Amino acid sequence: MIIVMAPGATDEDIAQVVQRLEDQGYGHHVSRGVERTIIGAIGAAESEKQALAEQLSRFPQVERVVPILRPYKLVSREHNPETTPVAIGDFCFGRKKIGVIAGPCAVESLDQLCQTAHLVKEAGAVALRGGAFKPRTSPYAFQGLREEGLLCLAKAREQTGLPVVTEVTDLRDVELVAKYADCLQVGARNMHNYDLLREVGRTQKPVLLKRGLAATVEEWLQAAEYVASEGNLQVILCERGIRTFETATRFTFDLSGAAFAKQETHLPVIADPSHATGLHKLVDPVSLGSIASGLDGLEIEVHPHPDRALSDGPQSLTPRRFAALMEQLRAVAEAVGREL
Ligand code: PEP
Ligand code: MN
């Protein structure tokens, strides 16, 4: 449930409510706004909620106690009506300026990565992506350079100044990946890996949370809640297509789901048109549509030689095509009151 404090509530009034929650064994999350403070109570069982709400509403500086019907709380707009800005490096997702994360599917070599990094930066990307641990459908496909790949990412950051986003696939690697990355990506296949979600929630790093291949928006938001419940509210949600009966594209891009998520959560929501479609020719229209619809940014795969890529070549843009798309995105962003 959410406890809305009266506009004049003092620190002492807030502390009293927090103390009561602690005394009864509940968790809490205090969100201080300019006008008022909102406290999220965590961990109350369904059967206890009514009694707790009654108790708390007797505090003189508690204006309202709002029961939560949704299965997520900390990440809901009900809890925090304003979009939470999430910074990767110097760039804040969730503000007027939209952010584009770009780079190869996988880190293949220092050369390939740095070449791409310089070009996407020149075109206006705000962060570099690249997988060092690749969750491939086939166990025989290229699995990534692992720590060597992380070192390449750190070198590319040094050379370009771009912060790096990379996927962590295993709970045991969180510390290692966090040592190198500016943002931890949790991939679609791991969206339901609750131990991993909790572990990235215990870090101070921003998390890019992909939607699962067959996850509903509600499940996706609950996955974000797992991260938030450990104290890390620096989460960016990324729609990357879902499994449907359609086979023309690799997955089916769910723009309405992403737009719905944006209304439900205060966290920034971005789109990944590369994995959603699997086809480089569809990256432009899906990117433009996402920004026109109010999403906060994009994650796009770019490779200097898509025909030679070790993974996801068919959906990768060349740096030149990426730069052309950025120009189009700029115009669309401006048309809907945003900037690029
Ligand atoms: C990726 O971004 O490298 C990736 C594997 O994406 P997803 O988890 O969405 O399939
Ligand atoms: Mn990929």
mmCIF file of N, CA and C in Angstrom, residues 270-327:
data_model
loop_
_atom_site.group_PDB
_atom_site.id
_atom_site.type_symbol
_atom_site.label_atom_id
_atom_site.label_comp_id
_atom_site.label_asym_id
_atom_site.label_seq_id
_atom_site.Cartn_x
_atom_site.Cartn_y
_atom_site.Cartn_z
ATOM 1 N N ILE A 270 12.217 2.081 -23.327
ATOM 2 C CA ILE A 270 12.830 2.237 -24.648
ATOM 3 C C ILE A 270 12.490 1.020 -25.507
ATOM 4 N N ALA A 271 12.903 1.042 -26.775
ATOM 5 C CA ALA A 271 12.614 -0.077 -27.681
ATOM 6 C C ALA A 271 13.895 -0.573 -28.332
ATOM 7 N N ASP A 272 13.902 -1.864 -28.632
ATOM 8 C CA ASP A 272 15.005 -2.485 -29.364
ATOM 9 C C ASP A 272 14.430 -3.016 -30.683
ATOM 10 N N PRO A 273 14.537 -2.200 -31.737
ATOM 11 C CA PRO A 273 13.937 -2.602 -33.013
ATOM 12 C C PRO A 273 14.731 -3.712 -33.701
ATOM 13 N N SER A 274 15.986 -3.914 -33.293
ATOM 14 C CA SER A 274 16.842 -4.899 -33.960
ATOM 15 C C SER A 274 16.391 -6.316 -33.621
ATOM 16 N N HIS A 275 16.304 -6.618 -32.318
ATOM 17 C CA HIS A 275 15.866 -7.965 -31.933
ATOM 18 C C HIS A 275 14.384 -8.159 -32.219
ATOM 19 N N ALA A 276 13.592 -7.094 -32.101
ATOM 20 C CA ALA A 276 12.146 -7.214 -32.313
ATOM 21 C C ALA A 276 11.832 -7.703 -33.725
ATOM 22 N N THR A 277 12.574 -7.183 -34.701
ATOM 23 C CA THR A 277 12.234 -7.503 -36.089
ATOM 24 C C THR A 277 13.172 -8.547 -36.692
ATOM 25 N N GLY A 278 14.421 -8.522 -36.291
ATOM 26 C CA GLY A 278 15.413 -9.444 -36.870
ATOM 27 C C GLY A 278 15.826 -9.061 -38.274
ATOM 28 N N LEU A 279 15.316 -7.938 -38.765
ATOM 29 C CA LEU A 279 15.559 -7.537 -40.160
ATOM 30 C C LEU A 279 16.011 -6.084 -40.229
ATOM 31 N N HIS A 280 17.189 -5.853 -40.803
ATOM 32 C CA HIS A 280 17.719 -4.488 -40.831
ATOM 33 C C HIS A 280 16.769 -3.522 -41.526
ATOM 34 N N LYS A 281 16.004 -4.034 -42.511
ATOM 35 C CA LYS A 281 15.095 -3.132 -43.256
ATOM 36 C C LYS A 281 13.942 -2.619 -42.404
ATOM 37 N N LEU A 282 13.665 -3.287 -41.311
ATOM 38 C CA LEU A 282 12.544 -2.851 -40.467
ATOM 39 C C LEU A 282 12.996 -2.022 -39.260
ATOM 40 N N VAL A 283 14.300 -1.852 -39.122
ATOM 41 C CA VAL A 283 14.798 -1.107 -37.961
ATOM 42 C C VAL A 283 14.365 0.366 -38.045
ATOM 43 N N ASP A 284 14.422 0.952 -39.243
ATOM 44 C CA ASP A 284 14.030 2.362 -39.381
ATOM 45 C C ASP A 284 12.565 2.596 -38.995
ATOM 46 N N PRO A 285 11.621 1.913 -39.652
ATOM 47 C CA PRO A 285 10.221 2.217 -39.318
ATOM 48 C C PRO A 285 9.872 1.955 -37.855
ATOM 49 N N VAL A 286 10.400 0.878 -37.293
ATOM 50 C CA VAL A 286 10.065 0.566 -35.899
ATOM 51 C C VAL A 286 10.694 1.595 -34.950
ATOM 52 N N SER A 287 11.892 2.059 -35.283
ATOM 53 C CA SER A 287 12.527 3.090 -34.450
ATOM 54 C C SER A 287 11.719 4.380 -34.494
ATOM 55 N N LEU A 288 11.341 4.775 -35.699
ATOM 56 C CA LEU A 288 10.611 6.044 -35.851
ATOM 57 C C LEU A 288 9.261 5.983 -35.139
ATOM 58 N N GLY A 289 8.588 4.847 -35.290
ATOM 59 C CA GLY A 289 7.283 4.676 -34.640
ATOM 60 C C GLY A 289 7.407 4.719 -33.119
ATOM 61 N N SER A 290 8.486 4.141 -32.604
ATOM 62 C CA SER A 290 8.671 4.111 -31.142
ATOM 63 C C SER A 290 8.844 5.517 -30.586
ATOM 64 N N ILE A 291 9.646 6.311 -31.286
ATOM 65 C CA ILE A 291 9.892 7.671 -30.785
ATOM 66 C C ILE A 291 8.642 8.538 -30.979
ATOM 67 N N ALA A 292 7.952 8.338 -32.100
ATOM 68 C CA ALA A 292 6.702 9.085 -32.318
ATOM 69 C C ALA A 292 5.691 8.758 -31.226
ATOM 70 N N SER A 293 5.761 7.545 -30.687
ATOM 71 C CA SER A 293 4.787 7.116 -29.671
ATOM 72 C C SER A 293 5.155 7.526 -28.254
ATOM 73 N N GLY A 294 6.266 8.211 -28.106
ATOM 74 C CA GLY A 294 6.577 8.738 -26.772
ATOM 75 C C GLY A 294 7.546 7.912 -25.953
ATOM 76 N N LEU A 295 8.167 6.894 -26.559
ATOM 77 C CA LEU A 295 9.153 6.136 -25.788
ATOM 78 C C LEU A 295 10.406 6.998 -25.577
ATOM 79 N N ASP A 296 11.231 6.576 -24.611
ATOM 80 C CA ASP A 296 12.340 7.425 -24.174
ATOM 81 C C ASP A 296 13.655 7.169 -24.889
ATOM 82 N N GLY A 297 13.689 6.178 -25.765
ATOM 83 C CA GLY A 297 14.950 5.923 -26.458
ATOM 84 C C GLY A 297 14.937 4.599 -27.175
ATOM 85 N N LEU A 298 16.114 4.210 -27.663
ATOM 86 C CA LEU A 298 16.247 3.000 -28.481
ATOM 87 C C LEU A 298 17.557 2.300 -28.165
ATOM 88 N N GLU A 299 17.569 0.996 -28.412
ATOM 89 C CA GLU A 299 18.834 0.253 -28.407
ATOM 90 C C GLU A 299 18.924 -0.415 -29.778
ATOM 91 N N ILE A 300 19.965 -0.075 -30.528
ATOM 92 C CA ILE A 300 20.046 -0.509 -31.930
ATOM 93 C C ILE A 300 21.371 -1.211 -32.188
ATOM 94 N N GLU A 301 21.306 -2.327 -32.938
ATOM 95 C CA GLU A 301 22.547 -3.033 -33.270
ATOM 96 C C GLU A 301 23.178 -2.453 -34.544
ATOM 97 N N VAL A 302 24.468 -2.129 -34.401
ATOM 98 C CA VAL A 302 25.224 -1.542 -35.517
ATOM 99 C C VAL A 302 26.534 -2.316 -35.636
ATOM 100 N N HIS A 303 26.878 -2.705 -36.854
ATOM 101 C CA HIS A 303 28.113 -3.470 -37.078
ATOM 102 C C HIS A 303 28.807 -2.903 -38.317
ATOM 103 N N PRO A 304 30.134 -2.749 -38.279
ATOM 104 C CA PRO A 304 30.812 -2.166 -39.451
ATOM 105 C C PRO A 304 30.660 -3.046 -40.698
ATOM 106 N N HIS A 305 30.525 -4.359 -40.509
ATOM 107 C CA HIS A 305 30.327 -5.277 -41.636
ATOM 108 C C HIS A 305 29.281 -6.317 -41.257
ATOM 109 N N PRO A 306 28.000 -5.957 -41.374
ATOM 110 C CA PRO A 306 26.964 -6.901 -40.929
ATOM 111 C C PRO A 306 27.092 -8.284 -41.578
ATOM 112 N N ASP A 307 27.585 -8.335 -42.804
ATOM 113 C CA ASP A 307 27.694 -9.632 -43.488
ATOM 114 C C ASP A 307 28.741 -10.537 -42.836
ATOM 115 N N ARG A 308 29.627 -9.945 -42.040
ATOM 116 C CA ARG A 308 30.658 -10.755 -41.377
ATOM 117 C C ARG A 308 30.418 -10.888 -39.875
ATOM 118 N N ALA A 309 29.296 -10.370 -39.399
ATOM 119 C CA ALA A 309 29.044 -10.379 -37.943
ATOM 120 C C ALA A 309 28.945 -11.809 -37.413
ATOM 121 N N LEU A 310 29.461 -12.020 -36.210
ATOM 122 C CA LEU A 310 29.404 -13.355 -35.596
ATOM 123 C C LEU A 310 28.026 -13.641 -35.002
ATOM 124 N N SER A 311 27.235 -12.586 -34.802
ATOM 125 C CA SER A 311 25.855 -12.812 -34.375
ATOM 126 C C SER A 311 24.984 -11.651 -34.836
ATOM 127 N N ASP A 312 23.742 -11.981 -35.189
ATOM 128 C CA ASP A 312 22.713 -10.998 -35.534
ATOM 129 C C ASP A 312 23.075 -10.031 -36.675
ATOM 130 N N GLY A 313 23.881 -10.493 -37.630
ATOM 131 C CA GLY A 313 24.187 -9.677 -38.816
ATOM 132 C C GLY A 313 22.937 -9.220 -39.576
ATOM 133 N N PRO A 314 21.964 -10.111 -39.790
ATOM 134 C CA PRO A 314 20.796 -9.729 -40.608
ATOM 135 C C PRO A 314 19.989 -8.554 -40.049
ATOM 136 N N GLN A 315 20.133 -8.289 -38.771
ATOM 137 C CA GLN A 315 19.356 -7.192 -38.178
ATOM 138 C C GLN A 315 20.224 -5.977 -37.860
ATOM 139 N N SER A 316 21.523 -6.057 -38.198
ATOM 140 C CA SER A 316 22.430 -4.960 -37.846
ATOM 141 C C SER A 316 22.476 -3.902 -38.939
ATOM 142 N N LEU A 317 22.548 -2.649 -38.513
ATOM 143 C CA LEU A 317 22.711 -1.544 -39.466
ATOM 144 C C LEU A 317 24.201 -1.289 -39.659
ATOM 145 N N THR A 318 24.567 -0.792 -40.839
ATOM 146 C CA THR A 318 25.930 -0.298 -41.004
ATOM 147 C C THR A 318 25.994 1.061 -40.294
ATOM 148 N N PRO A 319 27.181 1.524 -39.922
ATOM 149 C CA PRO A 319 27.275 2.834 -39.273
ATOM 150 C C PRO A 319 26.673 3.946 -40.141
ATOM 151 N N ARG A 320 26.822 3.822 -41.447
ATOM 152 C CA ARG A 320 26.296 4.869 -42.334
ATOM 153 C C ARG A 320 24.756 4.906 -42.277
ATOM 154 N N ARG A 321 24.147 3.720 -42.315
ATOM 155 C CA ARG A 321 22.679 3.696 -42.234
ATOM 156 C C ARG A 321 22.201 4.146 -40.865
ATOM 157 N N PHE A 322 22.983 3.837 -39.849
ATOM 158 C CA PHE A 322 22.623 4.287 -38.499
ATOM 159 C C PHE A 322 22.622 5.817 -38.438
ATOM 160 N N ALA A 323 23.635 6.427 -39.024
ATOM 161 C CA ALA A 323 23.719 7.895 -38.999
ATOM 162 C C ALA A 323 22.522 8.517 -39.736
ATOM 163 N N ALA A 324 22.121 7.889 -40.832
ATOM 164 C CA ALA A 324 20.967 8.418 -41.589
ATOM 165 C C ALA A 324 19.682 8.291 -40.762
ATOM 166 N N LEU A 325 19.561 7.158 -40.062
ATOM 167 C CA LEU A 325 18.373 6.970 -39.215
ATOM 168 C C LEU A 325 18.335 8.026 -38.099
ATOM 169 N N MET A 326 19.496 8.332 -37.533
ATOM 170 C CA MET A 326 19.539 9.326 -36.450
ATOM 171 C C MET A 326 18.999 10.675 -36.934
ATOM 172 N N GLU A 327 19.287 11.017 -38.174
ATOM 173 C CA GLU A 327 18.763 12.277 -38.711
ATOM 174 C C GLU A 327 17.243 12.255 -38.766
#
